[in-house]
Amino acid sequence: MKIGLFGGTFNPIHRCHLAIAVQTRDRLSLDRVVFIPSGDPPHKPSESLAPATHRFEMVRRAIEADPSFAISDVEVRQATKSYSIDTVYTLQEEYGAATELFFIIGLDAFLELPSWRQAPDLLRSCHFVVVSRPGVEFLSLCHMPLLPAIERASLAALDARMQDRLDIPIPNGIGLTLLRLPPCDVSASEIRRRLKNRLSLSDLLPAPVESYIIRFGLY
Ligand code: ATP
């Protein structure tokens, strides 16, 4: 089994999250993509972050029609802050050694990886899949600590859309795949801003998510 792990705050889940999951699944022949909504940060109530129960429920509704998608409550059920390294170790144990795990992450978030807990262990723990995000260049990875040297020309070719995939070996790890996806320019923060200002959402959200937000008056 090849399983993609796709973590996020999903505050709320939007059209581009689903597009990333579909395209990564198809391009890497994954059997399943598991969405992992983050839990509530302890002692940090935030006006803009909907409670984990709502974010979890929105993801559940957004993916329920697709049998190759699943949701995990591994982070939501934790009372303390979850670290990705613990999530990966927990799921490795749950799925067993015959399952290959692929950690799916947007380029913007991947650039923050060096500040994450046990980042070098995390990078080696499973196959990393970094997907393009409008406004962020793969070339920025040139200077990223933790990574082996990557040829600038290959990164530039991804940015220029002359190439749509680059596989990079990770010493003592499994591997890193950079995937250029068709640009999808939606962010959850833009959706929250639109909701707050009562602007149209056009088709930024899956329909069941939009009706859930309206029903519970979120954001
Ligand atoms: P926010 O605007 O609140 O920061 P977000 O839209 O970035 O939210 P998250 O739940 O934080 O959504 O993202 C989960 C993962 O999906 C991250 O790895 C992020 O990089 C990636 N991601 C989200 N939106 C896009 C997008 N439009 N293109 C590529 N990657 C994306």
PDB file of C-alpha atoms and ligand atoms in Angstrom:
ATOM      1  CA  MET A   1       0.000   0.000   0.000  1.00  0.00           C
ATOM      2  CA  LYS A   2       1.138   3.514  -0.806  1.00  0.00           C
ATOM      3  CA  ILE A   3      -0.545   6.056   1.445  1.00  0.00           C
ATOM      4  CA  GLY A   4      -0.274   9.830   1.224  1.00  0.00           C
ATOM      5  CA  LEU A   5      -0.490  11.787   4.471  1.00  0.00           C
ATOM      6  CA  PHE A   6      -1.868  15.280   3.975  1.00  0.00           C
ATOM      7  CA  GLY A   7      -1.848  17.398   7.126  1.00  0.00           C
ATOM      8  CA  GLY A   8      -3.086  20.941   7.580  1.00  0.00           C
ATOM      9  CA  THR A   9      -5.241  23.200   9.659  1.00  0.00           C
ATOM     10  CA  PHE A  10      -7.917  22.922   6.939  1.00  0.00           C
ATOM     11  CA  ASN A  11      -9.450  26.116   8.261  1.00  0.00           C
ATOM     12  CA  PRO A  12     -11.463  25.479   6.126  1.00  0.00           C
ATOM     13  CA  ILE A  13     -10.595  22.754   3.582  1.00  0.00           C
ATOM     14  CA  HIS A  14     -10.827  24.255   0.084  1.00  0.00           C
ATOM     15  CA  ARG A  15     -10.799  23.402  -3.605  1.00  0.00           C
ATOM     16  CA  CYS A  16      -6.981  23.433  -3.917  1.00  0.00           C
ATOM     17  CA  HIS A  17      -6.531  20.992  -1.008  1.00  0.00           C
ATOM     18  CA  LEU A  18      -8.737  18.540  -2.900  1.00  0.00           C
ATOM     19  CA  ALA A  19      -6.928  19.209  -6.191  1.00  0.00           C
ATOM     20  CA  ILE A  20      -3.564  18.516  -4.508  1.00  0.00           C
ATOM     21  CA  ALA A  21      -4.849  15.225  -3.100  1.00  0.00           C
ATOM     22  CA  VAL A  22      -6.307  14.068  -6.438  1.00  0.00           C
ATOM     23  CA  GLN A  23      -3.262  15.026  -8.491  1.00  0.00           C
ATOM     24  CA  THR A  24      -0.673  13.677  -6.067  1.00  0.00           C
ATOM     25  CA  ARG A  25      -2.614  10.427  -5.765  1.00  0.00           C
ATOM     26  CA  ASP A  26      -2.721  10.043  -9.545  1.00  0.00           C
ATOM     27  CA  ARG A  27       0.839  11.147 -10.324  1.00  0.00           C
ATOM     28  CA  LEU A  28       2.437   8.939  -7.633  1.00  0.00           C
ATOM     29  CA  SER A  29      -0.065   6.059  -7.920  1.00  0.00           C
ATOM     30  CA  LEU A  30      -1.049   6.304  -4.271  1.00  0.00           C
ATOM     31  CA  ASP A  31      -3.717   3.889  -3.061  1.00  0.00           C
ATOM     32  CA  ARG A  32      -5.116   6.373  -0.594  1.00  0.00           C
ATOM     33  CA  VAL A  33      -4.689   9.911   0.694  1.00  0.00           C
ATOM     34  CA  VAL A  34      -5.343  10.461   4.389  1.00  0.00           C
ATOM     35  CA  PHE A  35      -6.250  13.987   5.460  1.00  0.00           C
ATOM     36  CA  ILE A  36      -4.995  14.864   8.936  1.00  0.00           C
ATOM     37  CA  PRO A  37      -6.612  18.012  10.372  1.00  0.00           C
ATOM     38  CA  SER A  38      -4.551  19.595  13.144  1.00  0.00           C
ATOM     39  CA  GLY A  39      -5.902  19.688  16.697  1.00  0.00           C
ATOM     40  CA  ASP A  40      -6.775  22.754  18.750  1.00  0.00           C
ATOM     41  CA  PRO A  41      -3.697  24.550  20.035  1.00  0.00           C
ATOM     42  CA  PRO A  42      -3.778  24.299  23.867  1.00  0.00           C
ATOM     43  CA  HIS A  43      -4.350  27.614  25.701  1.00  0.00           C
ATOM     44  CA  LYS A  44      -4.351  29.539  22.461  1.00  0.00           C
ATOM     45  CA  PRO A  45      -7.901  30.431  21.521  1.00  0.00           C
ATOM     46  CA  SER A  46      -7.793  32.149  18.177  1.00  0.00           C
ATOM     47  CA  GLU A  47     -10.639  34.021  16.604  1.00  0.00           C
ATOM     48  CA  SER A  48      -9.713  32.926  13.111  1.00  0.00           C
ATOM     49  CA  LEU A  49      -9.138  29.219  13.849  1.00  0.00           C
ATOM     50  CA  ALA A  50     -12.392  27.256  13.926  1.00  0.00           C
ATOM     51  CA  PRO A  51     -12.547  24.527  16.608  1.00  0.00           C
ATOM     52  CA  ALA A  52     -10.993  21.226  15.554  1.00  0.00           C
ATOM     53  CA  THR A  53     -14.353  19.428  15.673  1.00  0.00           C
ATOM     54  CA  HIS A  54     -15.722  21.753  12.980  1.00  0.00           C
ATOM     55  CA  ARG A  55     -12.553  21.611  10.835  1.00  0.00           C
ATOM     56  CA  PHE A  56     -12.577  17.811  11.097  1.00  0.00           C
ATOM     57  CA  GLU A  57     -16.241  17.609  10.123  1.00  0.00           C
ATOM     58  CA  MET A  58     -15.727  19.895   7.109  1.00  0.00           C
ATOM     59  CA  VAL A  59     -12.889  17.679   5.840  1.00  0.00           C
ATOM     60  CA  ARG A  60     -15.009  14.575   6.402  1.00  0.00           C
ATOM     61  CA  ARG A  61     -17.848  16.026   4.344  1.00  0.00           C
ATOM     62  CA  ALA A  62     -15.537  17.304   1.591  1.00  0.00           C
ATOM     63  CA  ILE A  63     -13.959  13.884   0.964  1.00  0.00           C
ATOM     64  CA  GLU A  64     -16.787  11.461   1.674  1.00  0.00           C
ATOM     65  CA  ALA A  65     -17.680  10.865  -1.975  1.00  0.00           C
ATOM     66  CA  ASP A  66     -14.173   9.636  -2.876  1.00  0.00           C
ATOM     67  CA  PRO A  67     -13.264   6.151  -1.624  1.00  0.00           C
ATOM     68  CA  SER A  68      -9.542   6.797  -2.127  1.00  0.00           C
ATOM     69  CA  PHE A  69      -9.658   9.570   0.486  1.00  0.00           C
ATOM     70  CA  ALA A  70      -9.759   9.060   4.236  1.00  0.00           C
ATOM     71  CA  ILE A  71      -9.473  11.190   7.366  1.00  0.00           C
ATOM     72  CA  SER A  72      -7.455  10.562  10.504  1.00  0.00           C
ATOM     73  CA  ASP A  73      -8.225  11.960  13.945  1.00  0.00           C
ATOM     74  CA  VAL A  74      -4.690  11.262  15.177  1.00  0.00           C
ATOM     75  CA  GLU A  75      -4.028  14.980  15.815  1.00  0.00           C
ATOM     76  CA  VAL A  76      -7.564  16.095  16.684  1.00  0.00           C
ATOM     77  CA  ARG A  77      -7.853  13.564  19.510  1.00  0.00           C
ATOM     78  CA  GLN A  78      -4.678  14.851  21.210  1.00  0.00           C
ATOM     79  CA  ALA A  79      -5.087  17.259  24.111  1.00  0.00           C
ATOM     80  CA  THR A  80      -1.595  18.640  23.546  1.00  0.00           C
ATOM     81  CA  LYS A  81      -0.021  20.153  20.439  1.00  0.00           C
ATOM     82  CA  SER A  82       0.815  17.511  17.832  1.00  0.00           C
ATOM     83  CA  TYR A  83       4.154  17.389  16.117  1.00  0.00           C
ATOM     84  CA  SER A  84       4.336  15.870  12.636  1.00  0.00           C
ATOM     85  CA  ILE A  85       7.120  13.527  13.683  1.00  0.00           C
ATOM     86  CA  ASP A  86       4.859  11.963  16.343  1.00  0.00           C
ATOM     87  CA  THR A  87       1.971  11.757  13.868  1.00  0.00           C
ATOM     88  CA  VAL A  88       4.160   9.927  11.342  1.00  0.00           C
ATOM     89  CA  TYR A  89       5.498   7.488  13.960  1.00  0.00           C
ATOM     90  CA  THR A  90       1.950   6.790  15.219  1.00  0.00           C
ATOM     91  CA  LEU A  91       0.639   6.140  11.706  1.00  0.00           C
ATOM     92  CA  GLN A  92       3.668   4.017  10.756  1.00  0.00           C
ATOM     93  CA  GLU A  93       2.814   1.788  13.669  1.00  0.00           C
ATOM     94  CA  GLU A  94      -0.888   1.770  12.794  1.00  0.00           C
ATOM     95  CA  TYR A  95      -0.378   0.863   9.111  1.00  0.00           C
ATOM     96  CA  GLY A  96       2.572  -1.516   9.550  1.00  0.00           C
ATOM     97  CA  ALA A  97       5.855  -1.963   7.722  1.00  0.00           C
ATOM     98  CA  ALA A  98       4.296  -3.048   4.408  1.00  0.00           C
ATOM     99  CA  THR A  99       2.816   0.435   3.905  1.00  0.00           C
ATOM    100  CA  GLU A 100       4.858   3.154   2.251  1.00  0.00           C
ATOM    101  CA  LEU A 101       4.031   6.623   3.579  1.00  0.00           C
ATOM    102  CA  PHE A 102       4.208   9.789   1.481  1.00  0.00           C
ATOM    103  CA  PHE A 103       4.179  13.104   3.362  1.00  0.00           C
ATOM    104  CA  ILE A 104       2.363  15.613   1.126  1.00  0.00           C
ATOM    105  CA  ILE A 105       3.115  19.265   1.775  1.00  0.00           C
ATOM    106  CA  GLY A 106       2.886  22.595  -0.063  1.00  0.00           C
ATOM    107  CA  LEU A 107       6.120  24.354  -0.977  1.00  0.00           C
ATOM    108  CA  ASP A 108       5.341  27.315   1.333  1.00  0.00           C
ATOM    109  CA  ALA A 109       4.968  25.014   4.336  1.00  0.00           C
ATOM    110  CA  PHE A 110       7.972  22.856   3.395  1.00  0.00           C
ATOM    111  CA  LEU A 111      10.237  25.922   3.484  1.00  0.00           C
ATOM    112  CA  GLU A 112       9.381  26.188   7.212  1.00  0.00           C
ATOM    113  CA  LEU A 113      10.431  22.585   7.886  1.00  0.00           C
ATOM    114  CA  PRO A 114      13.849  23.402   9.422  1.00  0.00           C
ATOM    115  CA  SER A 115      12.022  24.993  12.394  1.00  0.00           C
ATOM    116  CA  TRP A 116       9.819  21.932  13.026  1.00  0.00           C
ATOM    117  CA  ARG A 117      10.470  19.489  15.861  1.00  0.00           C
ATOM    118  CA  GLN A 118      13.030  16.793  14.921  1.00  0.00           C
ATOM    119  CA  ALA A 119      13.035  18.066  11.361  1.00  0.00           C
ATOM    120  CA  PRO A 120      15.973  15.895  10.180  1.00  0.00           C
ATOM    121  CA  ASP A 121      14.251  12.752  11.539  1.00  0.00           C
ATOM    122  CA  LEU A 122      10.946  13.780   9.983  1.00  0.00           C
ATOM    123  CA  LEU A 123      12.553  14.324   6.573  1.00  0.00           C
ATOM    124  CA  ARG A 124      14.061  10.837   6.710  1.00  0.00           C
ATOM    125  CA  SER A 125      10.955   9.133   8.147  1.00  0.00           C
ATOM    126  CA  CYS A 126       8.943   8.869   4.928  1.00  0.00           C
ATOM    127  CA  HIS A 127       8.897   9.865   1.294  1.00  0.00           C
ATOM    128  CA  PHE A 128       8.335  13.643   1.082  1.00  0.00           C
ATOM    129  CA  VAL A 129       6.209  15.101  -1.709  1.00  0.00           C
ATOM    130  CA  VAL A 130       6.429  18.865  -2.059  1.00  0.00           C
ATOM    131  CA  VAL A 131       3.831  20.436  -4.332  1.00  0.00           C
ATOM    132  CA  SER A 132       4.043  23.812  -6.041  1.00  0.00           C
ATOM    133  CA  ARG A 133       2.112  26.762  -4.669  1.00  0.00           C
ATOM    134  CA  PRO A 134       1.465  29.962  -6.659  1.00  0.00           C
ATOM    135  CA  GLY A 135       3.743  32.773  -5.507  1.00  0.00           C
ATOM    136  CA  VAL A 136       6.486  30.476  -4.152  1.00  0.00           C
ATOM    137  CA  GLU A 137       9.499  29.348  -6.184  1.00  0.00           C
ATOM    138  CA  PHE A 138      11.166  25.949  -6.072  1.00  0.00           C
ATOM    139  CA  LEU A 139      14.416  27.886  -6.477  1.00  0.00           C
ATOM    140  CA  SER A 140      14.049  28.952  -2.805  1.00  0.00           C
ATOM    141  CA  LEU A 141      14.989  25.372  -1.893  1.00  0.00           C
ATOM    142  CA  CYS A 142      18.561  26.107  -3.027  1.00  0.00           C
ATOM    143  CA  HIS A 143      19.297  27.698   0.321  1.00  0.00           C
ATOM    144  CA  MET A 144      17.212  25.440   2.509  1.00  0.00           C
ATOM    145  CA  PRO A 145      19.130  23.772   5.339  1.00  0.00           C
ATOM    146  CA  LEU A 146      18.657  19.975   5.733  1.00  0.00           C
ATOM    147  CA  LEU A 147      18.530  19.331   1.990  1.00  0.00           C
ATOM    148  CA  PRO A 148      21.379  17.964  -0.126  1.00  0.00           C
ATOM    149  CA  ALA A 149      22.666  20.293  -2.839  1.00  0.00           C
ATOM    150  CA  ILE A 150      20.108  20.551  -5.641  1.00  0.00           C
ATOM    151  CA  GLU A 151      21.062  21.814  -9.068  1.00  0.00           C
ATOM    152  CA  ARG A 152      19.703  25.331  -9.552  1.00  0.00           C
ATOM    153  CA  ALA A 153      18.918  24.619 -13.194  1.00  0.00           C
ATOM    154  CA  SER A 154      16.571  21.742 -12.269  1.00  0.00           C
ATOM    155  CA  LEU A 155      14.682  23.902  -9.775  1.00  0.00           C
ATOM    156  CA  ALA A 156      14.480  26.734 -12.296  1.00  0.00           C
ATOM    157  CA  ALA A 157      13.098  24.274 -14.867  1.00  0.00           C
ATOM    158  CA  LEU A 158      10.270  23.363 -12.442  1.00  0.00           C
ATOM    159  CA  ASP A 159       9.507  27.042 -11.846  1.00  0.00           C
ATOM    160  CA  ALA A 160       9.512  27.703 -15.589  1.00  0.00           C
ATOM    161  CA  ARG A 161       7.140  24.744 -16.136  1.00  0.00           C
ATOM    162  CA  MET A 162       9.664  23.060 -18.411  1.00  0.00           C
ATOM    163  CA  GLN A 163       9.694  20.104 -16.068  1.00  0.00           C
ATOM    164  CA  ASP A 164       6.944  18.828 -13.768  1.00  0.00           C
ATOM    165  CA  ARG A 165       8.775  16.493 -11.424  1.00  0.00           C
ATOM    166  CA  LEU A 166      12.155  16.237  -9.728  1.00  0.00           C
ATOM    167  CA  ASP A 167      13.242  13.319  -7.538  1.00  0.00           C
ATOM    168  CA  ILE A 168      15.954  14.024  -5.009  1.00  0.00           C
ATOM    169  CA  PRO A 169      17.637  11.330  -2.920  1.00  0.00           C
ATOM    170  CA  ILE A 170      17.746  12.078   0.820  1.00  0.00           C
ATOM    171  CA  PRO A 171      20.828  10.644   2.574  1.00  0.00           C
ATOM    172  CA  ASN A 172      19.661   7.925   5.016  1.00  0.00           C
ATOM    173  CA  GLY A 173      16.104   8.774   4.045  1.00  0.00           C
ATOM    174  CA  ILE A 174      13.620   7.559   1.491  1.00  0.00           C
ATOM    175  CA  GLY A 175      13.369  10.414  -0.943  1.00  0.00           C
ATOM    176  CA  LEU A 176      11.966  13.777  -1.838  1.00  0.00           C
ATOM    177  CA  THR A 177       9.777  14.424  -4.867  1.00  0.00           C
ATOM    178  CA  LEU A 178       9.072  17.938  -6.052  1.00  0.00           C
ATOM    179  CA  LEU A 179       5.862  18.057  -8.058  1.00  0.00           C
ATOM    180  CA  ARG A 180       4.715  20.927 -10.205  1.00  0.00           C
ATOM    181  CA  LEU A 181       0.917  20.913 -10.236  1.00  0.00           C
ATOM    182  CA  PRO A 182      -1.378  23.118 -12.320  1.00  0.00           C
ATOM    183  CA  PRO A 183      -1.524  26.384 -10.352  1.00  0.00           C
ATOM    184  CA  CYS A 184      -4.444  26.568  -7.927  1.00  0.00           C
ATOM    185  CA  ASP A 185      -4.543  29.925  -6.225  1.00  0.00           C
ATOM    186  CA  VAL A 186      -6.841  29.561  -3.231  1.00  0.00           C
ATOM    187  CA  SER A 187      -5.900  29.971   0.430  1.00  0.00           C
ATOM    188  CA  ALA A 188      -7.989  29.383   3.523  1.00  0.00           C
ATOM    189  CA  SER A 189      -7.091  32.875   4.765  1.00  0.00           C
ATOM    190  CA  GLU A 190      -8.570  34.434   1.603  1.00  0.00           C
ATOM    191  CA  ILE A 191     -11.746  32.398   2.136  1.00  0.00           C
ATOM    192  CA  ARG A 192     -12.001  33.565   5.771  1.00  0.00           C
ATOM    193  CA  ARG A 193     -11.459  37.163   4.643  1.00  0.00           C
ATOM    194  CA  ARG A 194     -14.246  36.819   2.078  1.00  0.00           C
ATOM    195  CA  LEU A 195     -16.619  35.268   4.613  1.00  0.00           C
ATOM    196  CA  LYS A 196     -15.892  38.013   7.125  1.00  0.00           C
ATOM    197  CA  ASN A 197     -16.560  40.697   4.535  1.00  0.00           C
ATOM    198  CA  ARG A 198     -19.579  38.874   3.127  1.00  0.00           C
ATOM    199  CA  LEU A 199     -17.984  38.624  -0.311  1.00  0.00           C
ATOM    200  CA  SER A 200     -18.852  35.962  -2.837  1.00  0.00           C
ATOM    201  CA  LEU A 201     -17.067  32.620  -2.484  1.00  0.00           C
ATOM    202  CA  SER A 202     -17.737  31.551  -6.076  1.00  0.00           C
ATOM    203  CA  ASP A 203     -16.379  28.016  -6.291  1.00  0.00           C
ATOM    204  CA  LEU A 204     -13.545  28.239  -3.764  1.00  0.00           C
ATOM    205  CA  LEU A 205     -15.118  25.678  -1.444  1.00  0.00           C
ATOM    206  CA  PRO A 206     -16.699  22.257  -1.917  1.00  0.00           C
ATOM    207  CA  ALA A 207     -20.491  22.744  -1.673  1.00  0.00           C
ATOM    208  CA  PRO A 208     -20.964  20.692   1.549  1.00  0.00           C
ATOM    209  CA  VAL A 209     -18.255  22.775   3.242  1.00  0.00           C
ATOM    210  CA  GLU A 210     -19.844  26.064   2.237  1.00  0.00           C
ATOM    211  CA  SER A 211     -23.230  24.992   3.586  1.00  0.00           C
ATOM    212  CA  TYR A 212     -21.617  23.705   6.818  1.00  0.00           C
ATOM    213  CA  ILE A 213     -19.932  27.095   7.368  1.00  0.00           C
ATOM    214  CA  ILE A 214     -23.209  28.924   6.821  1.00  0.00           C
ATOM    215  CA  ARG A 215     -25.158  26.530   9.063  1.00  0.00           C
ATOM    216  CA  PHE A 216     -22.767  26.949  12.002  1.00  0.00           C
ATOM    217  CA  GLY A 217     -21.905  30.606  11.346  1.00  0.00           C
ATOM    218  CA  LEU A 218     -18.165  29.893  11.244  1.00  0.00           C
ATOM    219  CA  TYR A 219     -15.596  32.616  10.544  1.00  0.00           C
TER     220      TYR A 219
HETATM  221  P1  ATP B   1      -4.037  29.518   5.458  1.00  0.00           P
HETATM  222  O1  ATP B   1      -4.376  30.469   4.331  1.00  0.00           O
HETATM  223  O2  ATP B   1      -4.963  29.615   6.643  1.00  0.00           O
HETATM  224  O3  ATP B   1      -2.579  29.581   5.860  1.00  0.00           O
HETATM  225  P2  ATP B   1      -3.866  27.231   3.644  1.00  0.00           P
HETATM  226  O4  ATP B   1      -4.791  27.541   2.532  1.00  0.00           O
HETATM  227  O5  ATP B   1      -2.392  27.391   3.400  1.00  0.00           O
HETATM  228  O6  ATP B   1      -4.303  28.013   4.944  1.00  0.00           O
HETATM  229  P3  ATP B   1      -3.483  24.810   5.208  1.00  0.00           P
HETATM  230  O7  ATP B   1      -4.540  23.993   5.851  1.00  0.00           O
HETATM  231  O8  ATP B   1      -2.590  25.601   6.079  1.00  0.00           O
HETATM  232  O9  ATP B   1      -4.208  25.748   4.111  1.00  0.00           O
HETATM  233  O10 ATP B   1      -2.618  23.926   4.208  1.00  0.00           O
HETATM  234  C1  ATP B   1      -2.423  22.542   4.300  1.00  0.00           C
HETATM  235  C2  ATP B   1      -1.383  22.180   3.270  1.00  0.00           C
HETATM  236  O11 ATP B   1      -1.856  22.475   1.952  1.00  0.00           O
HETATM  237  C3  ATP B   1      -0.044  22.939   3.410  1.00  0.00           C
HETATM  238  O12 ATP B   1       1.004  22.038   3.153  1.00  0.00           O
HETATM  239  C4  ATP B   1      -0.134  24.009   2.341  1.00  0.00           C
HETATM  240  O13 ATP B   1       1.133  24.387   1.864  1.00  0.00           O
HETATM  241  C5  ATP B   1      -0.920  23.302   1.250  1.00  0.00           C
HETATM  242  N1  ATP B   1      -1.704  24.217   0.429  1.00  0.00           N
HETATM  243  C6  ATP B   1      -2.804  24.904   0.790  1.00  0.00           C
HETATM  244  N2  ATP B   1      -3.300  25.613  -0.239  1.00  0.00           N
HETATM  245  C7  ATP B   1      -2.482  25.380  -1.302  1.00  0.00           C
HETATM  246  C8  ATP B   1      -2.460  25.831  -2.669  1.00  0.00           C
HETATM  247  N3  ATP B   1      -3.368  26.697  -3.129  1.00  0.00           N
HETATM  248  N4  ATP B   1      -1.469  25.353  -3.482  1.00  0.00           N
HETATM  249  C9  ATP B   1      -0.540  24.494  -2.993  1.00  0.00           C
HETATM  250  N5  ATP B   1      -0.501  24.040  -1.708  1.00  0.00           N
HETATM  251  C10 ATP B   1      -1.448  24.477  -0.872  1.00  0.00           C
END
